[in-house]
Short mmCIF file of C-alpha atoms and ligand atoms in Angstrom, two decimals:
data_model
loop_
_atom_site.label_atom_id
_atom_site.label_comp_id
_atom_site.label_asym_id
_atom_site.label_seq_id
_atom_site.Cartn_x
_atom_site.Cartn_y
_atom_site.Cartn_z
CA UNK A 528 18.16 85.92 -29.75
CA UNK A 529 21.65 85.33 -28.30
CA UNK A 530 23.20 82.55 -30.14
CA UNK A 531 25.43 81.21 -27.17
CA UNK A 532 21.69 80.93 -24.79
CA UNK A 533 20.49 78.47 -27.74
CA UNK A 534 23.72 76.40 -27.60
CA UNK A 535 23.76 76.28 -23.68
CA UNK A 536 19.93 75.24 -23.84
CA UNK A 537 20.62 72.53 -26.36
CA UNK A 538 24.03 71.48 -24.43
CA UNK A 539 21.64 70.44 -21.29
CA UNK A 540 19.28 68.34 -23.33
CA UNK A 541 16.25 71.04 -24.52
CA UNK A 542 14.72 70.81 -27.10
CA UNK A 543 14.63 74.04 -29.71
CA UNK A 544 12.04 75.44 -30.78
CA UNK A 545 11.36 75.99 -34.57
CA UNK A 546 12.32 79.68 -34.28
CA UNK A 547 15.37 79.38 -32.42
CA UNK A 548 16.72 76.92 -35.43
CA UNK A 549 15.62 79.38 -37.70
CA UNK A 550 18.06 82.18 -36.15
CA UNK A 551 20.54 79.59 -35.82
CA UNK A 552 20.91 77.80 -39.59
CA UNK A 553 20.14 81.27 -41.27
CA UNK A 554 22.98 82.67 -39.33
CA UNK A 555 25.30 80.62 -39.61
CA UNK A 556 24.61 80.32 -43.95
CA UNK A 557 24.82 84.03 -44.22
CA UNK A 558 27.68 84.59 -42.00
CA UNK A 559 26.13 86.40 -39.12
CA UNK A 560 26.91 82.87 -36.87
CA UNK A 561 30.68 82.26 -37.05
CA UNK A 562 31.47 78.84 -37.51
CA UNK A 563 33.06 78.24 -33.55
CA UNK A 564 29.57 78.94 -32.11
CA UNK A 565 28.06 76.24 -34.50
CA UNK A 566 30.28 73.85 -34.23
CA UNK A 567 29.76 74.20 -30.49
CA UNK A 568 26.16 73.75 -31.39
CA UNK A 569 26.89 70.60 -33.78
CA UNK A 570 28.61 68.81 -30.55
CA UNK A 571 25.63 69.93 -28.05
CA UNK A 572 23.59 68.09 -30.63
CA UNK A 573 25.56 65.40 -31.25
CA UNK A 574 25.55 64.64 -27.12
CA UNK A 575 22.30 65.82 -26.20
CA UNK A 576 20.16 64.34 -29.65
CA UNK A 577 17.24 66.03 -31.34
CA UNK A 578 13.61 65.02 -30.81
CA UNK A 579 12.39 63.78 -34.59
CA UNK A 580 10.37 67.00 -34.23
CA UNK A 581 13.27 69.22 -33.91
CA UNK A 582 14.93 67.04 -36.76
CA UNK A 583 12.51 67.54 -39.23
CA UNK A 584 12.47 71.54 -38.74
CA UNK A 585 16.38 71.42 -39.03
CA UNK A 586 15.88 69.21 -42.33
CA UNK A 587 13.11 71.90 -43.84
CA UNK A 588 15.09 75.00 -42.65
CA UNK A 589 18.78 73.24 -44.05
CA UNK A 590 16.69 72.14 -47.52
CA UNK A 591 15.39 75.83 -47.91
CA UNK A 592 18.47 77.33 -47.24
CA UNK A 593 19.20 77.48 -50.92
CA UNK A 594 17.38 76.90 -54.46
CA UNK A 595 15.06 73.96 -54.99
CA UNK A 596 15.28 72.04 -58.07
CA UNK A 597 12.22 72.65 -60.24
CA UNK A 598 11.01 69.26 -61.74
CA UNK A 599 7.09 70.50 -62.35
CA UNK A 600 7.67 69.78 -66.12
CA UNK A 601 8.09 66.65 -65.15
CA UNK A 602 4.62 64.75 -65.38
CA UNK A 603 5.94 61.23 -64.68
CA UNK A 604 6.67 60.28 -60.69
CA UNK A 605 9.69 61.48 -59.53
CA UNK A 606 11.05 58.97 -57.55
CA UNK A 607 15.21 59.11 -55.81
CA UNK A 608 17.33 56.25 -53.91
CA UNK A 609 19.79 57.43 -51.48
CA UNK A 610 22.49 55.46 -49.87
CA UNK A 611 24.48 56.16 -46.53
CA UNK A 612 27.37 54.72 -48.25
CA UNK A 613 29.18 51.37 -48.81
CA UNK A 614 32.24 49.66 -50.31
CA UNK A 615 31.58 48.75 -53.87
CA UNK A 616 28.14 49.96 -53.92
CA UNK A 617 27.53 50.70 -57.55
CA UNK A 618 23.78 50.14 -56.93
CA UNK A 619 22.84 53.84 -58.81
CA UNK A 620 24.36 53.22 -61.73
CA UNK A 621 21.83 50.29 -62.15
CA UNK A 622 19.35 51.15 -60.30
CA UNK A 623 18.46 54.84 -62.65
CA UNK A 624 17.93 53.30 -66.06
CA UNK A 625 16.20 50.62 -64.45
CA UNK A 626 13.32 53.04 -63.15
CA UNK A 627 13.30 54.98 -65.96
CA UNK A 628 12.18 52.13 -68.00
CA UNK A 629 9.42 51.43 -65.57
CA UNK A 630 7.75 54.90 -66.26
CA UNK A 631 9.70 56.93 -63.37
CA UNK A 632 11.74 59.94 -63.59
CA UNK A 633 14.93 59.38 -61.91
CA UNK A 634 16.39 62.91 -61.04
CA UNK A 635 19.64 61.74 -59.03
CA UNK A 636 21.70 64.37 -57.29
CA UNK A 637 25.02 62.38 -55.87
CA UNK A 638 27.87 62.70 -54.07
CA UNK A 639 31.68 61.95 -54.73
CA UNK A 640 33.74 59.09 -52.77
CA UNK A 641 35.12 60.13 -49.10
CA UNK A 642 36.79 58.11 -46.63
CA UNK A 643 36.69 54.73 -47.43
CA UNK A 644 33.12 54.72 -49.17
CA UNK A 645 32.61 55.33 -52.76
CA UNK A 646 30.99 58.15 -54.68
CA UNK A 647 28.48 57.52 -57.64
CA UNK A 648 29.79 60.82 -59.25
CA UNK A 649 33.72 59.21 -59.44
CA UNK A 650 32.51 56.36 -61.04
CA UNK A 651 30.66 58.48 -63.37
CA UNK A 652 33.74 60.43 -64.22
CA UNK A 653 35.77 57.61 -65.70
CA UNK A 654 33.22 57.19 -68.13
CA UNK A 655 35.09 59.50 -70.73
CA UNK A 656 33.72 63.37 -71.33
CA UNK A 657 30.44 62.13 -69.01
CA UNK A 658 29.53 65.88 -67.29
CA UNK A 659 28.26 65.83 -63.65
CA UNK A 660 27.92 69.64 -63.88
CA UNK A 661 24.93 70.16 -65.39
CA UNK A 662 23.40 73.26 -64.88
CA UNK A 663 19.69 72.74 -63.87
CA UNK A 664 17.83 73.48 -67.07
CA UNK A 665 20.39 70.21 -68.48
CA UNK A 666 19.65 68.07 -65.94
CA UNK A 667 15.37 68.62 -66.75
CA UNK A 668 16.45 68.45 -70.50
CA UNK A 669 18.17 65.21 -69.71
CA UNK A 670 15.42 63.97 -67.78
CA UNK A 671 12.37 64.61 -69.65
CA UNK A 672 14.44 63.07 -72.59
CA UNK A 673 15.53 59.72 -70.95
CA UNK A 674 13.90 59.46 -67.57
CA UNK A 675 16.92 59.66 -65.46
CA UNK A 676 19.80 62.24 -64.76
CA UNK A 677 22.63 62.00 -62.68
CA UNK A 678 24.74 65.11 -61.17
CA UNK A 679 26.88 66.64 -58.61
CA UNK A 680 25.67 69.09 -55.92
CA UNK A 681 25.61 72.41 -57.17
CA UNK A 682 26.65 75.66 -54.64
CA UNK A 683 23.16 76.49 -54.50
CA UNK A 684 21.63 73.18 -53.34
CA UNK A 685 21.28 73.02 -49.75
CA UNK A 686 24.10 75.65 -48.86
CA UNK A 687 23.88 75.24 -45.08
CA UNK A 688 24.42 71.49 -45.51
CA UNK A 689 27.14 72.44 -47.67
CA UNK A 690 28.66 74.59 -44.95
CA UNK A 691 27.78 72.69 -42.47
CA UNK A 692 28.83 69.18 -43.39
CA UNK A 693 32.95 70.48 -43.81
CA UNK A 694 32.58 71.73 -40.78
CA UNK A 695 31.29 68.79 -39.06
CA UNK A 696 33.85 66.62 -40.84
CA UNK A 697 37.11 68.50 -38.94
CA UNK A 698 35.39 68.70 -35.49
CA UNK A 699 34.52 65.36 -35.14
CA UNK A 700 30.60 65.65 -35.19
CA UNK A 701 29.57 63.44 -38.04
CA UNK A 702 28.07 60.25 -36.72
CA UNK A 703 25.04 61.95 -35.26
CA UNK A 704 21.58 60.96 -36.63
CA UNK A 705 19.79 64.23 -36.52
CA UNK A 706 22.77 65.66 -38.11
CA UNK A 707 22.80 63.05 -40.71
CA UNK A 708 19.34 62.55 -41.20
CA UNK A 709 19.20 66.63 -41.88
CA UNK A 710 22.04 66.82 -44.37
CA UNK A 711 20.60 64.10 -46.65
CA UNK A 712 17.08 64.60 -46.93
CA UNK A 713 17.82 68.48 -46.92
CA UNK A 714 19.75 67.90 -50.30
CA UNK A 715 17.53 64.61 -51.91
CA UNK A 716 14.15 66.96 -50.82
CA UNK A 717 15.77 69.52 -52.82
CA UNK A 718 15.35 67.27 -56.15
CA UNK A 719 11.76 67.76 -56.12
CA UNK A 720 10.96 64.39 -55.62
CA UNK A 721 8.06 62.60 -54.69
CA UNK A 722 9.00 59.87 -53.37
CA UNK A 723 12.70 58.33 -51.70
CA UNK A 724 13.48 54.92 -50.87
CA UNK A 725 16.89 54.92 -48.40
CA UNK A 726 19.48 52.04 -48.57
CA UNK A 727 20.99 52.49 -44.80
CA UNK A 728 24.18 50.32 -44.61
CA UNK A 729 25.24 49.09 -41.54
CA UNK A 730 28.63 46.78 -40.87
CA UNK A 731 32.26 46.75 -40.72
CA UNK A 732 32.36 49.24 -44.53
CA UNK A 733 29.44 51.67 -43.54
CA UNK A 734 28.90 54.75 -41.44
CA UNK A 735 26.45 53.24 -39.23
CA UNK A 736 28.90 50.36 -37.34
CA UNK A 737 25.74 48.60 -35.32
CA UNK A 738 22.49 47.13 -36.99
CA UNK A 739 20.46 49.25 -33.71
CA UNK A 740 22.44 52.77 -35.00
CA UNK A 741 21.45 51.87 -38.78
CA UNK A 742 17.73 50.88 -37.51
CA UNK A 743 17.43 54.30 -35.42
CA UNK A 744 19.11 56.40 -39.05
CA UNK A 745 16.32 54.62 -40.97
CA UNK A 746 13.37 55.64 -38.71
CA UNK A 747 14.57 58.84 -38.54
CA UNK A 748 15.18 59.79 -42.09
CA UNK A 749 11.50 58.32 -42.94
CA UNK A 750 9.56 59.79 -40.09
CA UNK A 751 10.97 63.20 -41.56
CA UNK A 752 10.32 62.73 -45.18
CA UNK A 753 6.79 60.93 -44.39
CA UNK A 754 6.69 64.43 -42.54
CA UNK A 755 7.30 66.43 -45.42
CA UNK A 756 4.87 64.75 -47.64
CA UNK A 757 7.07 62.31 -49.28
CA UNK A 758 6.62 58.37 -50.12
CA UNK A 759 8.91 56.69 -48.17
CA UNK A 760 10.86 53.58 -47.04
CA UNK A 761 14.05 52.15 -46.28
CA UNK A 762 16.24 49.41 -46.37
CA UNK A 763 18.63 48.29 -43.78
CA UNK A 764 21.58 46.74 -45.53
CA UNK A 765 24.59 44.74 -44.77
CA UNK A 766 28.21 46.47 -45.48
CA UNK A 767 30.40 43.87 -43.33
CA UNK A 768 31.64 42.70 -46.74
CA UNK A 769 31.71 45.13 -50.05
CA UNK A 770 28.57 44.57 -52.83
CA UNK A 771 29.46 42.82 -55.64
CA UNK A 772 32.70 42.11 -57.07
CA UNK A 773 35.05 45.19 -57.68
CA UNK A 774 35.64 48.42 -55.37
CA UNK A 775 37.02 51.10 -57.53
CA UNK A 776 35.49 53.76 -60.18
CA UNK A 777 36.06 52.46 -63.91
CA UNK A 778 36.40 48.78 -62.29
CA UNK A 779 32.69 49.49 -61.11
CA UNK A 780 31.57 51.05 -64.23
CA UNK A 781 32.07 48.05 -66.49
CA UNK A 782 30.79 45.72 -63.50
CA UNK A 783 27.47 47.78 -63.36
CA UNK A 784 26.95 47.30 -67.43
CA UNK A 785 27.79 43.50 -67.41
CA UNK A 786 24.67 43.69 -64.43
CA UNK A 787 22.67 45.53 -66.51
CA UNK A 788 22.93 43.14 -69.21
CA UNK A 789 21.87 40.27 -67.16
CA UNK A 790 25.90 38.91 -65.84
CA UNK A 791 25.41 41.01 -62.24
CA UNK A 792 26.51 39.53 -59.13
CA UNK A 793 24.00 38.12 -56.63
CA UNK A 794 24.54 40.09 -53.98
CA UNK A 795 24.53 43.50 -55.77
CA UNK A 796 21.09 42.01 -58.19
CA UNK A 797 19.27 41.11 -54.71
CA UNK A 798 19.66 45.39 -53.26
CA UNK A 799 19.12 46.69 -56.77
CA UNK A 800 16.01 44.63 -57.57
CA UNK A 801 14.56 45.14 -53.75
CA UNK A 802 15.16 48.94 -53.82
CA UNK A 803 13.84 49.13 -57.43
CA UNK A 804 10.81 47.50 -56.17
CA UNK A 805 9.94 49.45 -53.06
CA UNK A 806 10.23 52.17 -55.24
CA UNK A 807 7.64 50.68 -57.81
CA UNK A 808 5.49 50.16 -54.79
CA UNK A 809 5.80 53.64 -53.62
CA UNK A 810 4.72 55.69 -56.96
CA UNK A 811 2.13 52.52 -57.70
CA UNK A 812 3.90 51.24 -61.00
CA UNK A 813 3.55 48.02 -59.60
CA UNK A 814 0.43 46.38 -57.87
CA UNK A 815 2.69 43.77 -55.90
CA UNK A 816 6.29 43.47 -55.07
CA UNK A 817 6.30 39.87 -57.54
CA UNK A 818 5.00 42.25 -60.32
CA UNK A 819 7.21 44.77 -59.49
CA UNK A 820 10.66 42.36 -59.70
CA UNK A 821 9.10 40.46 -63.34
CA UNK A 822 9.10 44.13 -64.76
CA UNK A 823 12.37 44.86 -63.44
CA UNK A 824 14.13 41.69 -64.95
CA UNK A 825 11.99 42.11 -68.06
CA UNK A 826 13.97 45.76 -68.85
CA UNK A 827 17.19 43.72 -68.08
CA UNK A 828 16.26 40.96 -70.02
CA UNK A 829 15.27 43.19 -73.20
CA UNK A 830 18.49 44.99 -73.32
CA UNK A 831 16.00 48.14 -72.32
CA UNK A 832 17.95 49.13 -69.30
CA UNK A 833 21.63 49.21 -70.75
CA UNK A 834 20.47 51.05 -73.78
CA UNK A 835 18.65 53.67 -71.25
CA UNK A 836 22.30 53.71 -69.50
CA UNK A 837 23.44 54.62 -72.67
CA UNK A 838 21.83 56.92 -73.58
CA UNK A 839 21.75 59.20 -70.41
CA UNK A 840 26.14 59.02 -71.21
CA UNK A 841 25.34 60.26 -74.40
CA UNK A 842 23.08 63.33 -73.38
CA UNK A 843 25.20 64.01 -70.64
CA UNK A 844 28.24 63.95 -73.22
CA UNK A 845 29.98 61.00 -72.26
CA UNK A 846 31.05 58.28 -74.62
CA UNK A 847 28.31 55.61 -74.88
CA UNK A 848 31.11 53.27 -77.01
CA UNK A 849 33.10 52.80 -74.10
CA UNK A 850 29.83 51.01 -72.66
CA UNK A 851 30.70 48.16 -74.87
CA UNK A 852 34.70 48.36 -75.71
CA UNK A 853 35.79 48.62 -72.09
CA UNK A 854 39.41 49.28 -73.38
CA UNK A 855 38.25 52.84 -74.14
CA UNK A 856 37.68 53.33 -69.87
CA UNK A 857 40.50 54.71 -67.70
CA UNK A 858 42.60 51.29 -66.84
CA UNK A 859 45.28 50.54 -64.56
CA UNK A 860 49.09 49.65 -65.60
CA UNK A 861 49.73 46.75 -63.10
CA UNK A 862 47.14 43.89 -62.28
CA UNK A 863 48.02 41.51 -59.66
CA UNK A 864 46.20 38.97 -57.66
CA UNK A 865 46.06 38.15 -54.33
CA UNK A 866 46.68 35.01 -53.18
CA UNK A 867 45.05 32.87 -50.66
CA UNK A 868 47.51 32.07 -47.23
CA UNK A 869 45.95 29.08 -47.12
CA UNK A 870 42.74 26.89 -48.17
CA UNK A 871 39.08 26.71 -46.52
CA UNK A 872 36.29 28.51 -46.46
CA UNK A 873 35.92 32.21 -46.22
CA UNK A 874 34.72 33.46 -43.18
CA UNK A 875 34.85 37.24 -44.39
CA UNK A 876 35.81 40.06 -46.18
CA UNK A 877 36.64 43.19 -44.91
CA UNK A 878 34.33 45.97 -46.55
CA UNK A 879 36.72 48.85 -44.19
CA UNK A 880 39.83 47.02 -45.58
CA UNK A 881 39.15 46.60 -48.97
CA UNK A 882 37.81 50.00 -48.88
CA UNK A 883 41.25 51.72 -47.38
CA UNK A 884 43.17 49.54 -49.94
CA UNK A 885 41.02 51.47 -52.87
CA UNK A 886 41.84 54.91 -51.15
CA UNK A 887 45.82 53.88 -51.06
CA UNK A 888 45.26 53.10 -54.91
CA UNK A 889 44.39 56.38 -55.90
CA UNK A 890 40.57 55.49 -56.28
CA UNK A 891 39.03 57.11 -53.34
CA UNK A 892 39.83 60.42 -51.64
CA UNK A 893 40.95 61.31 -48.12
CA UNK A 894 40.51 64.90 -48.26
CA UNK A 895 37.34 66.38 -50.45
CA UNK A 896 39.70 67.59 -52.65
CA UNK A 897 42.26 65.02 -53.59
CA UNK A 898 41.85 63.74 -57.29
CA UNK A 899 41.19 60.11 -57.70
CA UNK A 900 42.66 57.48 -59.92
CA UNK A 901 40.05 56.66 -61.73
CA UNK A 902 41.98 53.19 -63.63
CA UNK A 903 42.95 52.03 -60.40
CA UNK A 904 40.41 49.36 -57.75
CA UNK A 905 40.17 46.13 -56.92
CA UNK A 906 38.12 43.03 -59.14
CA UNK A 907 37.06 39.31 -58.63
CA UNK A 908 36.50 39.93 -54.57
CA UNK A 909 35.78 36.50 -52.80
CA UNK A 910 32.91 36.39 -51.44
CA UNK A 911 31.78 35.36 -47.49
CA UNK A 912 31.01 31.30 -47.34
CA UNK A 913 33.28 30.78 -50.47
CA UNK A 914 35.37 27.65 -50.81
CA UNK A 915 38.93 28.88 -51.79
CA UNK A 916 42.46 26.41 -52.50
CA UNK A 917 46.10 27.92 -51.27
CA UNK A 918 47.10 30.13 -53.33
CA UNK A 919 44.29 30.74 -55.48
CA UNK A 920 43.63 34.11 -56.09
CA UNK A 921 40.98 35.98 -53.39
CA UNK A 922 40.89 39.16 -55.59
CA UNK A 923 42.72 41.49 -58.35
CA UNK A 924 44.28 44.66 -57.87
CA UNK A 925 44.51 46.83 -60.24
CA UNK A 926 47.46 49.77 -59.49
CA UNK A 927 49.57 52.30 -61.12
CA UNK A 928 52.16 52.69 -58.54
CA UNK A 929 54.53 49.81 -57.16
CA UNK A 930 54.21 51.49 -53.96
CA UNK A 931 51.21 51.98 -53.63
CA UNK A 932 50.53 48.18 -54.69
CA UNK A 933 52.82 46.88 -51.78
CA UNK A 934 50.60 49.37 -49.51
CA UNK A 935 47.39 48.55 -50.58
CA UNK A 936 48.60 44.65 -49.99
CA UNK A 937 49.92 45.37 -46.80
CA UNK A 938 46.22 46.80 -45.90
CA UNK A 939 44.53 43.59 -47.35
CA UNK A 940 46.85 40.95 -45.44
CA UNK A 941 44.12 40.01 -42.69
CA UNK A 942 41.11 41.00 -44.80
CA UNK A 943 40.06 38.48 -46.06
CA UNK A 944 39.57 35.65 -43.06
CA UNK A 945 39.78 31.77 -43.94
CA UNK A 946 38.48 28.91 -41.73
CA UNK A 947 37.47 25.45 -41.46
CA UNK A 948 34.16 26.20 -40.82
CA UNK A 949 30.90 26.25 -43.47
CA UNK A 950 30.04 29.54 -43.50
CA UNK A 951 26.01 30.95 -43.98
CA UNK A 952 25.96 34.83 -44.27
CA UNK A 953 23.54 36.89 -42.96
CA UNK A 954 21.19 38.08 -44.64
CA UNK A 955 22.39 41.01 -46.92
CA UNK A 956 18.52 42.80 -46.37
CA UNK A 957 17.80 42.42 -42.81
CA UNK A 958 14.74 44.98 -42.95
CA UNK A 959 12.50 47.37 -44.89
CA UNK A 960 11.28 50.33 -42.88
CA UNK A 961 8.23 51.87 -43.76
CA UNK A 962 5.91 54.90 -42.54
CA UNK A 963 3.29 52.50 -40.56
CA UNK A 964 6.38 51.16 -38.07
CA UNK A 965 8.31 54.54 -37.80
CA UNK A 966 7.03 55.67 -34.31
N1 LIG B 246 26.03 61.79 -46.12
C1 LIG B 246 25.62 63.08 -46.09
O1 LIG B 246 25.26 63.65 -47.10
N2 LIG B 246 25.60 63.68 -44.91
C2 LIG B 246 25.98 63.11 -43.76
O2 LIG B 246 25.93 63.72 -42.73
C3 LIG B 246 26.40 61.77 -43.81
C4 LIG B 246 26.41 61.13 -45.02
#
């Protein structure tokens, strides 16, 4: 095969056959394709699309690319939630005890903050001497001990993704769904899982800018894991405004343990309790969604799901105290409220702002590897339809650098919109996608 024949075919809108994306992704992992032919090939896809056949062989060959995580000592289902990625979407941290309670195994390989959307692992991190590197036989250990395990990627997961998904993110080819759809379920297929539920985010915060884009991501991704075997569905989800309260990494730490002792925020309860139950549904622990939710607020309710928290920080050698004596997390030096221009109601709340004013903190990264402040975020957010006086405070930043305070207020100025009018949001679950609709 000549790789530049495969790239012309795909640049005038063939499809590939299974053999030609063979030679291409285990080229390009072992070198023999150098990276200017596939990134020509990333762009032909991104313009010309993949059939979901075509996807789903990318996804297999991308997942296979590298070792697969082996999880058959693990009798109990093995069940995964991934997210496309939001502003103050602390979801996981909630959402793995919680499972593990209900009888599930919870093997959870994340990611770290980029751009403007947060990473799981960074807010793991400012949980003192918690390790995300856990080789794999740790990470089993861990989960056959507590039900649920959370680490970082490791170089042998899913290499071409690896590869593939720094080159994509320097020649401008990331917002393409067969692309996207590959590089997630080639690394969450890769846990050994059973079953995956997907939060897709759509709105002003997420990847996916239009509800139709988010729609077409979610059909995609389950079409290919119903493909591969897997128990499936997904949730479309609004990121206009960020979940929950606080945008940050230690900031979303101690809001995720006040949540999963009963004190969480609406809007964050309502997508942790809905994914929590699909995925019930999906490995039968639960008979009906109803059943599903009373089991899930009877493990917050008993104190069951902050002590399973717990005690996943304490195998994976972080400091359970600092659980309950937040003082002992990472904090900020300065904390200074915002203050509202002017009374009403408000209108909205800028997930993309709020996000770019957490990356000017310190607490997100620009570049994969730029360190993050860990102390540093943003509490108390206003939320959409609230009532709010002059001057009362729309949200609390928390900094450790004057200038970077002045920029990270400079980014929130118009973020935050105020009007006359009552104000109903949409809803914040517009959708679950499931195996029967996906065409
Ligand atoms: N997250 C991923 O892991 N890959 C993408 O392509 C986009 C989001």
């Amino acid at each position: 095969m000549v790789p530049q024949w495969i790239i012309e075919k795909k640049r005038d809108g063939n499809a590939l056959t299974p053999e030609e994306l063979q030679y291409f992704i285990e080229g390009y992992t072992n070198g023999d394709i150098p990276d200017y032919q596939m990134a020509a090939m990333a762009m032909a896809i991104y313009f010309q699309g993949m059939s979901l056949a075509e996807t789903a062989t990318l996804t297999e060959l991308m997942m296979n690319s590298g070792d697969l995580v082996d999880t058959s000592a693990i009798t109990l289902p093995k069940v995964d939630k991934h997210s496309t990625g939001g502003v103050g979407d602390k979801v996981s941290l909630l959402l793995a005890p919680l499972m593990a309670c209900c009888g599930t195994a919870v093997p959870m390989i994340s990611g770290r903050g980029l751009g403007i959307t947060g990473g799981t692992l960074d807010k793991l991190e400012s949980i003192p001497g918690f390790r995300v590197d856990l080789s794999e036989r740790e990470f089993v250990a861990v989960l056959q001990e507590c039900g649920c395990a959370m680490i970082g990627q490791t170089g042998q997961l899913a290499p071409a993704d690896k590869k593939l998904y720094a080159l994509r993110d320097v020649t401008g080819t990331v917002p393409s769904i067969p692309l996207i759809t590959a590089s997630i379920m080639s690394k969450k297929l890769a846990e050994g899982i059973d079953g995956l539920v997907m939060d897709v985010k759509w709105g002003k915060g997420a990847f996916m800018k239009t509800y139709e884009d988010a729609q077409e991501l979610a059909r995609t991704i389950v079409h290919v894991g119903t493909r591969m075997g897997k128990g499936m569905a997904a949730l479309i989800t609004d990121m206009n405004q960020p979940l929950g309260l606080s945008a940050g990494n230690s900031v979303e730490v101690i809001e995720s343990m006040e949540a999963l002792q009963g004190r969480g925020a609406p809007d964050l309860m309502e997508v942790t309790l809905e994914l929590c139950a699909q995925m019930l549904l999906l490995m039968k622990q639960a008979d009906s969604r109803e059943a599903a939710l009373a089991q899930l607020q009877q493990q917050i309710d008993s104190g069951a799901a902050f002590a399973r928290f717990k005690q996943m920080v304490q195998l994976q050698g972080g400091d359970p105290a600092a659980l309950d004596d937040y003082a002992r997390l990472p904090t900020a030096s300065m904390q200074e409220p915002f203050p509202a221009p002017e009374s009403g109601v408000v209108q909205e709340v800028s997930a993309e702002a709020v996000g770019r004013a957490v990356v000017v903190l310190g607490g997100g990264r620009a570049k994969t590897d730029d360190r993050v402040d860990h102390g540093v975020g943003i509490t108390n957010l206003c939320k959409v339809g609230a009532a709010v006086e002059k001057d009362q405070p729309l949200l609390t930043l928390h900094a450790n650098s004057e200038d970077r305070l002045a920029e990270a207020k400079r980014l929130l100025a118009d973020a935050v919109v105020i009007g006359d009018a009552p104000v109903k949001p949409d809803p914040l679950i517009k959708e679950i996608i499931k195996p029967e609709q996906d065409k």
